[in-house]
Every structure is written in C-alpha cells, then in structure tokens.
PDB file of C-alpha atoms in Angstrom:
ATOM      1  CA  MET A  18     -13.579   6.755   2.648  1.00 85.00           C
ATOM      2  CA  TYR A  19     -10.886   7.909   0.235  1.00 92.00           C
ATOM      3  CA  MET A  20      -9.980  10.558  -2.286  1.00 94.00           C
ATOM      4  CA  LYS A  21      -7.725  10.246  -5.311  1.00 96.00           C
ATOM      5  CA  VAL A  22      -4.892  12.780  -5.323  1.00 95.00           C
ATOM      6  CA  ASP A  23      -5.475  14.733  -8.511  1.00 95.00           C
ATOM      7  CA  SER A  24      -4.304  18.245  -7.697  1.00 94.00           C
ATOM      8  CA  PHE A  25      -1.252  19.990  -6.317  1.00 93.00           C
ATOM      9  CA  ALA A  26      -3.179  20.923  -3.155  1.00 95.00           C
ATOM     10  CA  LEU A  27      -4.143  17.283  -2.506  1.00 96.00           C
ATOM     11  CA  LEU A  28      -0.573  16.169  -3.233  1.00 94.00           C
ATOM     12  CA  ASN A  29       0.629  18.575  -0.538  1.00 95.00           C
ATOM     13  CA  GLU A  30      -1.851  17.077   1.949  1.00 96.00           C
ATOM     14  CA  PHE A  31      -0.790  13.567   0.906  1.00 95.00           C
ATOM     15  CA  ASN A  32       2.899  14.409   1.466  1.00 94.00           C
ATOM     16  CA  GLN A  33       2.184  16.106   4.791  1.00 96.00           C
ATOM     17  CA  ILE A  34       0.420  13.008   6.174  1.00 95.00           C
ATOM     18  CA  TRP A  35       2.965  10.364   5.171  1.00 93.00           C
ATOM     19  CA  MET A  36       5.875  12.609   6.165  1.00 92.00           C
ATOM     20  CA  GLU A  37       4.367  13.167   9.630  1.00 93.00           C
ATOM     21  CA  CYS A  38       4.058   9.398  10.046  1.00 90.00           C
ATOM     22  CA  TRP A  39       7.633   8.819   8.807  1.00 86.00           C
ATOM     23  CA  LEU A  40       8.950  11.424  11.288  1.00 87.00           C
ATOM     24  CA  GLU A  41       7.052   9.714  14.101  1.00 84.00           C
ATOM     25  CA  LYS A  42       8.691   6.386  13.234  1.00 79.00           C
ATOM     26  CA  GLY A  43      12.125   7.896  12.609  1.00 75.00           C
ATOM     27  CA  TYR A  44      12.173   6.911   8.929  1.00 76.00           C
ATOM     28  CA  GLY A  45      14.125   8.766   6.263  1.00 71.00           C
ATOM     29  CA  PHE A  46      12.139  10.510   3.532  1.00 75.00           C
ATOM     30  CA  GLU A  47      12.057   9.225  -0.003  1.00 74.00           C
ATOM     31  CA  MET A  48      10.418  11.295  -2.711  1.00 72.00           C
ATOM     32  CA  SER A  49       9.367   9.448  -5.835  1.00 73.00           C
ATOM     33  CA  GLU A  50       9.338  10.833  -9.359  1.00 75.00           C
ATOM     34  CA  ILE A  51       7.759   7.665 -10.756  1.00 80.00           C
ATOM     35  CA  PRO A  52       4.126   8.047 -11.892  1.00 88.00           C
ATOM     36  CA  ALA A  53       1.789   6.723  -9.233  1.00 94.00           C
ATOM     37  CA  ASP A  54      -1.818   6.621  -8.131  1.00 96.00           C
ATOM     38  CA  ARG A  55      -2.009   8.291  -4.750  1.00 96.00           C
ATOM     39  CA  PHE A  56      -4.960   8.280  -2.377  1.00 97.00           C
ATOM     40  CA  LEU A  57      -5.931  10.018   0.835  1.00 97.00           C
ATOM     41  CA  ILE A  58      -7.872   7.957   3.373  1.00 96.00           C
ATOM     42  CA  ILE A  59     -10.860   9.827   4.830  1.00 95.00           C
ATOM     43  CA  ASP A  60     -12.367   8.847   8.177  1.00 92.00           C
ATOM     44  CA  ALA A  61     -16.021   8.826   9.285  1.00 90.00           C
ATOM     45  CA  LYS A  62     -15.708  12.481  10.364  1.00 91.00           C
ATOM     46  CA  ASP A  63     -14.569  13.498   6.862  1.00 92.00           C
ATOM     47  CA  GLN A  64     -10.961  14.083   7.970  1.00 94.00           C
ATOM     48  CA  LYS A  65      -7.966  13.142   5.824  1.00 96.00           C
ATOM     49  CA  VAL A  66      -6.130  10.655   8.024  1.00 96.00           C
ATOM     50  CA  GLY A  67      -3.959   8.419   5.838  1.00 96.00           C
ATOM     51  CA  THR A  68      -2.215   7.737   2.552  1.00 96.00           C
ATOM     52  CA  ILE A  69      -1.396   4.935   0.151  1.00 96.00           C
ATOM     53  CA  GLU A  70       0.466   4.983  -3.162  1.00 96.00           C
ATOM     54  CA  PHE A  71       0.306   2.438  -5.978  1.00 97.00           C
ATOM     55  CA  LYS A  72       3.016   2.273  -8.665  1.00 96.00           C
ATOM     56  CA  GLN A  73       3.411  -0.068 -11.590  1.00 95.00           C
ATOM     57  CA  TYR A  74       6.048  -2.611 -10.568  1.00 96.00           C
ATOM     58  CA  SER A  75       9.210  -2.781 -12.685  1.00 94.00           C
ATOM     59  CA  LEU A  76      11.821  -5.529 -12.865  1.00 96.00           C
ATOM     60  CA  ASP A  77      14.493  -2.863 -13.439  1.00 94.00           C
ATOM     61  CA  PRO A  78      17.257  -3.464 -10.841  1.00 95.00           C
ATOM     62  CA  ALA A  79      17.581   0.332 -10.497  1.00 91.00           C
ATOM     63  CA  ASN A  80      13.957   0.558  -9.316  1.00 90.00           C
ATOM     64  CA  ASN A  81      14.218   1.766  -5.700  1.00 90.00           C
ATOM     65  CA  ILE A  82      12.366  -1.163  -4.126  1.00 93.00           C
ATOM     66  CA  ASN A  83      14.615  -3.579  -6.055  1.00 95.00           C
ATOM     67  CA  SER A  84      17.681  -1.851  -4.623  1.00 92.00           C
ATOM     68  CA  VAL A  85      16.405  -2.625  -1.101  1.00 93.00           C
ATOM     69  CA  PHE A  86      15.556  -6.230  -1.919  1.00 96.00           C
ATOM     70  CA  PRO A  87      16.037  -7.867  -5.347  1.00 97.00           C
ATOM     71  CA  PHE A  88      12.385  -8.680  -6.068  1.00 97.00           C
ATOM     72  CA  TYR A  89      13.352  -8.687  -9.753  1.00 96.00           C
ATOM     73  CA  GLU A  90      15.272 -11.940  -9.187  1.00 96.00           C
ATOM     74  CA  LEU A  91      12.160 -13.825  -8.015  1.00 96.00           C
ATOM     75  CA  GLU A  92      11.026 -16.292 -10.665  1.00 95.00           C
ATOM     76  CA  LYS A  93       7.343 -15.676  -9.907  1.00 94.00           C
ATOM     77  CA  LEU A  94       7.779 -12.003 -10.832  1.00 95.00           C
ATOM     78  CA  LYS A  95      10.080 -12.598 -13.808  1.00 93.00           C
ATOM     79  CA  THR A  96       7.450 -14.794 -15.454  1.00 93.00           C
ATOM     80  CA  LEU A  97       4.439 -12.664 -14.494  1.00 94.00           C
ATOM     81  CA  ASN A  98       2.639 -10.315 -16.843  1.00 94.00           C
ATOM     82  CA  LEU A  99       3.689  -7.118 -15.036  1.00 94.00           C
ATOM     83  CA  ASP A 100       0.401  -5.440 -15.939  1.00 95.00           C
ATOM     84  CA  HIS A 101      -0.881  -7.448 -12.967  1.00 96.00           C
ATOM     85  CA  ALA A 102       1.808  -6.315 -10.497  1.00 97.00           C
ATOM     86  CA  ILE A 103       2.116  -3.120  -8.497  1.00 97.00           C
ATOM     87  CA  GLU A 104       4.378  -1.696  -5.845  1.00 97.00           C
ATOM     88  CA  ILE A 105       2.722  -0.290  -2.752  1.00 96.00           C
ATOM     89  CA  ASP A 106       4.355   2.641  -0.966  1.00 94.00           C
ATOM     90  CA  LYS A 107       3.575   5.542   1.364  1.00 94.00           C
ATOM     91  CA  VAL A 108       1.162   3.523   3.507  1.00 94.00           C
ATOM     92  CA  ALA A 109       0.487   5.761   6.480  1.00 93.00           C
ATOM     93  CA  ILE A 110      -2.271   6.561   8.969  1.00 94.00           C
ATOM     94  CA  LEU A 111      -1.844   9.421  11.412  1.00 94.00           C
ATOM     95  CA  LYS A 112      -1.212   8.082  14.921  1.00 91.00           C
ATOM     96  CA  GLN A 113      -4.386   9.503  16.460  1.00 91.00           C
ATOM     97  CA  HIS A 114      -6.511   7.928  13.700  1.00 92.00           C
ATOM     98  CA  ARG A 115      -5.189   4.372  13.592  1.00 87.00           C
ATOM     99  CA  GLY A 116      -7.433   1.403  14.247  1.00 81.00           C
ATOM    100  CA  LYS A 117     -10.683   1.337  12.274  1.00 80.00           C
ATOM    101  CA  ASN A 118      -9.127   3.468   9.514  1.00 92.00           C
ATOM    102  CA  LEU A 119      -6.800   0.597   8.637  1.00 93.00           C
ATOM    103  CA  GLU A 120      -9.883  -1.254   7.370  1.00 93.00           C
ATOM    104  CA  ARG A 121     -10.614   1.738   5.119  1.00 94.00           C
ATOM    105  CA  LEU A 122      -7.062   1.669   3.758  1.00 94.00           C
ATOM    106  CA  LEU A 123      -7.104  -2.098   3.183  1.00 95.00           C
ATOM    107  CA  SER A 124     -10.523  -1.932   1.523  1.00 95.00           C
ATOM    108  CA  LEU A 125      -9.165   0.678  -0.885  1.00 95.00           C
ATOM    109  CA  PHE A 126      -6.187  -1.597  -1.597  1.00 96.00           C
ATOM    110  CA  VAL A 127      -8.584  -4.432  -2.474  1.00 96.00           C
ATOM    111  CA  GLU A 128     -10.840  -2.256  -4.635  1.00 95.00           C
ATOM    112  CA  TYR A 129      -7.878  -0.744  -6.470  1.00 96.00           C
ATOM    113  CA  SER A 130      -6.386  -4.194  -7.092  1.00 97.00           C
ATOM    114  CA  GLU A 131      -9.664  -5.631  -8.315  1.00 96.00           C
ATOM    115  CA  SER A 132     -10.348  -2.696 -10.656  1.00 95.00           C
ATOM    116  CA  ARG A 133      -6.991  -3.349 -12.366  1.00 96.00           C
ATOM    117  CA  GLN A 134      -6.939  -7.139 -11.962  1.00 97.00           C
ATOM    118  CA  ILE A 135      -3.761  -6.926  -9.864  1.00 97.00           C
ATOM    119  CA  THR A 136      -2.544 -10.307  -8.631  1.00 97.00           C
ATOM    120  CA  HIS A 137       0.838  -9.401  -7.070  1.00 97.00           C
ATOM    121  CA  CYS A 138       1.797  -6.442  -4.875  1.00 97.00           C
ATOM    122  CA  VAL A 139       5.447  -5.906  -4.005  1.00 98.00           C
ATOM    123  CA  VAL A 140       5.927  -4.165  -0.671  1.00 97.00           C
ATOM    124  CA  LEU A 141       8.317  -3.544   2.210  1.00 95.00           C
ATOM    125  CA  LEU A 142       6.281  -4.031   5.392  1.00 95.00           C
ATOM    126  CA  GLU A 143       7.037  -2.595   8.809  1.00 92.00           C
ATOM    127  CA  ARG A 144       7.096  -5.516  11.282  1.00 92.00           C
ATOM    128  CA  LEU A 145       3.980  -4.677  13.334  1.00 91.00           C
ATOM    129  CA  PHE A 146       2.014  -3.876  10.190  1.00 92.00           C
ATOM    130  CA  TYR A 147       3.145  -7.198   8.701  1.00 96.00           C
ATOM    131  CA  LYS A 148       1.865  -9.060  11.793  1.00 95.00           C
ATOM    132  CA  ALA A 149      -1.492  -7.258  11.620  1.00 94.00           C
ATOM    133  CA  LEU A 150      -1.912  -8.054   7.915  1.00 95.00           C
ATOM    134  CA  LYS A 151      -0.989 -11.684   8.408  1.00 96.00           C
ATOM    135  CA  ASN A 152      -2.588 -12.531  11.752  1.00 95.00           C
ATOM    136  CA  VAL A 153      -5.542 -10.142  12.140  1.00 94.00           C
ATOM    137  CA  TYR A 154      -6.642  -9.354   8.583  1.00 95.00           C
ATOM    138  CA  LYS A 155      -5.513 -12.680   7.064  1.00 97.00           C
ATOM    139  CA  ILE A 156      -4.186 -10.936   3.934  1.00 97.00           C
ATOM    140  CA  PRO A 157      -2.787 -13.532   1.511  1.00 97.00           C
ATOM    141  CA  LEU A 158       0.913 -12.723   1.507  1.00 97.00           C
ATOM    142  CA  GLU A 159       4.323 -14.265   1.151  1.00 97.00           C
ATOM    143  CA  THR A 160       7.472 -13.247   2.956  1.00 97.00           C
ATOM    144  CA  VAL A 161      10.309 -13.356   0.432  1.00 97.00           C
ATOM    145  CA  SER A 162      13.211 -12.502   2.756  1.00 95.00           C
ATOM    146  CA  GLU A 163      14.243 -12.074   6.335  1.00 95.00           C
ATOM    147  CA  LYS A 164      13.805  -8.586   7.764  1.00 95.00           C
ATOM    148  CA  ILE A 165      16.069  -5.885   6.316  1.00 94.00           C
ATOM    149  CA  TYR A 166      17.131  -2.623   7.934  1.00 92.00           C
ATOM    150  CA  TYR A 167      15.945   0.258   5.761  1.00 88.00           C
ATOM    151  CA  LYS A 168      15.383   3.992   6.320  1.00 81.00           C
ATOM    152  CA  GLY A 169      15.448   3.744  10.117  1.00 81.00           C
ATOM    153  CA  ASP A 170      13.653   0.468  10.861  1.00 85.00           C
ATOM    154  CA  TYR A 171      13.429  -3.166   9.896  1.00 91.00           C
ATOM    155  CA  VAL A 172      11.099  -4.066   7.022  1.00 93.00           C
ATOM    156  CA  ILE A 173       9.931  -7.395   5.689  1.00 97.00           C
ATOM    157  CA  PRO A 174      10.047  -7.765   1.885  1.00 97.00           C
ATOM    158  CA  SER A 175       6.747  -9.357   0.914  1.00 98.00           C
ATOM    159  CA  ILE A 176       4.345 -10.042  -1.905  1.00 98.00           C
ATOM    160  CA  LEU A 177       0.628  -9.529  -1.270  1.00 98.00           C
ATOM    161  CA  TYR A 178      -1.901 -11.502  -3.293  1.00 98.00           C
ATOM    162  CA  PRO A 179      -5.064  -9.368  -3.453  1.00 97.00           C
ATOM    163  CA  GLN A 180      -6.829 -11.684  -5.908  1.00 97.00           C
ATOM    164  CA  GLY A 181      -7.325 -14.066  -2.985  1.00 96.00           C
ATOM    165  CA  ILE A 182      -9.344 -11.335  -1.296  1.00 97.00           C
ATOM    166  CA  TYR A 183     -11.355  -9.825  -4.137  1.00 96.00           C
ATOM    167  CA  GLU A 184     -12.401 -13.256  -5.396  1.00 96.00           C
ATOM    168  CA  ASN A 185     -13.483 -14.293  -1.852  1.00 95.00           C
ATOM    169  CA  LYS A 186     -14.883 -11.085  -0.332  1.00 94.00           C
ATOM    170  CA  ASP A 187     -17.291 -12.929   1.972  1.00 93.00           C
ATOM    171  CA  SER A 188     -14.295 -14.430   3.801  1.00 94.00           C
ATOM    172  CA  PHE A 189     -13.021 -11.000   4.915  1.00 94.00           C
ATOM    173  CA  SER A 190     -15.406  -9.455   7.440  1.00 93.00           C
ATOM    174  CA  TRP A 191     -13.294  -6.298   7.742  1.00 92.00           C
ATOM    175  CA  LEU A 192     -13.792  -5.428   4.066  1.00 92.00           C
ATOM    176  CA  ILE A 193     -15.765  -2.204   3.611  1.00 87.00           C
ATOM    177  CA  GLN A 194     -17.783  -1.666   0.448  1.00 76.00           C
ATOM    178  CA  THR A 195     -16.405   1.631  -0.826  1.00 62.00           C
ATOM    179  CA  LYS A 196     -18.493   2.296  -3.923  1.00 56.00           C
ATOM    180  CA  ASP A 197     -20.683   4.934  -2.210  1.00 46.00           C
ATOM    181  CA  THR A 198     -17.922   6.611  -0.237  1.00 48.00           C
ATOM    182  CA  ILE A 199     -15.517   7.716  -2.958  1.00 50.00           C
ATOM    183  CA  ARG A 200     -14.654  11.352  -3.591  1.00 53.00           C
ATOM    184  CA  ASN A 201     -12.618  10.826  -6.757  1.00 53.00           C
ATOM    185  CA  PRO A 202     -13.228   7.352  -8.180  1.00 53.00           C
ATOM    186  CA  ILE A 203     -10.338   4.996  -8.851  1.00 51.00           C
ATOM    187  CA  LEU A 204     -11.300   4.559 -12.475  1.00 48.00           C
ATOM    188  CA  ASN A 205     -10.561   8.110 -13.607  1.00 43.00           C
TER     189      ASN A 205
END
C-alpha cells in the first residue's frame, strides 16, 4: 500500500517517481529543503508507483506555497492552531499505474491526517485532479482562488478538510483500510 521514505535509497526512488510525472506534465522541478514526511505508494503487485509529501504548514509569506497564493492571508488559517494544518506536495502516480492507485494514495492521505488530527490541508491542485477529488471522490474541499498558472500548468489553490472523511469513513466507499498493508508505519 505505502512505504515511508526513511533512507537515502528510498528518497532517490521517491524523487525519481515525482520527477518523471512532472516531466510528463511539463512542470518545472522544485526541490524542498523543508522537513517533510514522504511516502511511496505501492500497488497490488508490490511496485512503487506514486508519491505524496506532507509538510507542516507555515503562515510565513516566504513559504513557497504562500508565494504562489497567499494562503497566509486567509482568516481561517490565521486563527487555526497550525498543529492541525499541513501542506501537501509531490502528489504523483506514474502514468501507467493511475486509476485504482489513486484510492491507495487518498487512503494514505486520510490515515496520515487522522493519525495527526489534521483538519486543514493547503494544496495547489492540478485541474483534472481537482475535478476527480471533488466530483468522484467527494473530498471535502474549498477552492480559495481562481486557477493560477504555476510551473507549467494551471493549479487551483484549495484547502482540503480530511476530518470530514476520517470522522465519516462509512460515507467513502473508495477508502482502503491500510493498517495491514504498511511497510513503514506512519507513526514512526
């Protein structure tokens, strides 16, 4: 299902996957020096097929995501205990493995959020991914701006509300129970 990136070798695999996806889409690369929890998505055939990165959200205007869209100006984030807010980045699934593996990635997102009691996730969503999250997966989310051109494509600045999922798991049929399919548990 997934594996926590906890070694240099796994970090190289993580970077290789998201960079391949960024090249496919024509996006510019952006390496982050900020501490983050990184995960590899593993498919049913035990292949590493995707990535997702979670970073503590910061109201600092110099924070990269805030330089793309000023999330830090949103009242709901200014008044929030930021221990309950993360930034999501490096969401990628290799082209030949898309489809069912998105449910694996989203299930990891929910489990990670629940384990840390995350209520707000700041993210820049690619337009088709945004539509899938909103219309197919019914992810509780809020669009906070019109689309913005960034790194080679338009993105939609959004806030995801995972608490609405992890407190109502029976309402999300796509949710996969991941407890038995973890290589390196989230709570390390």
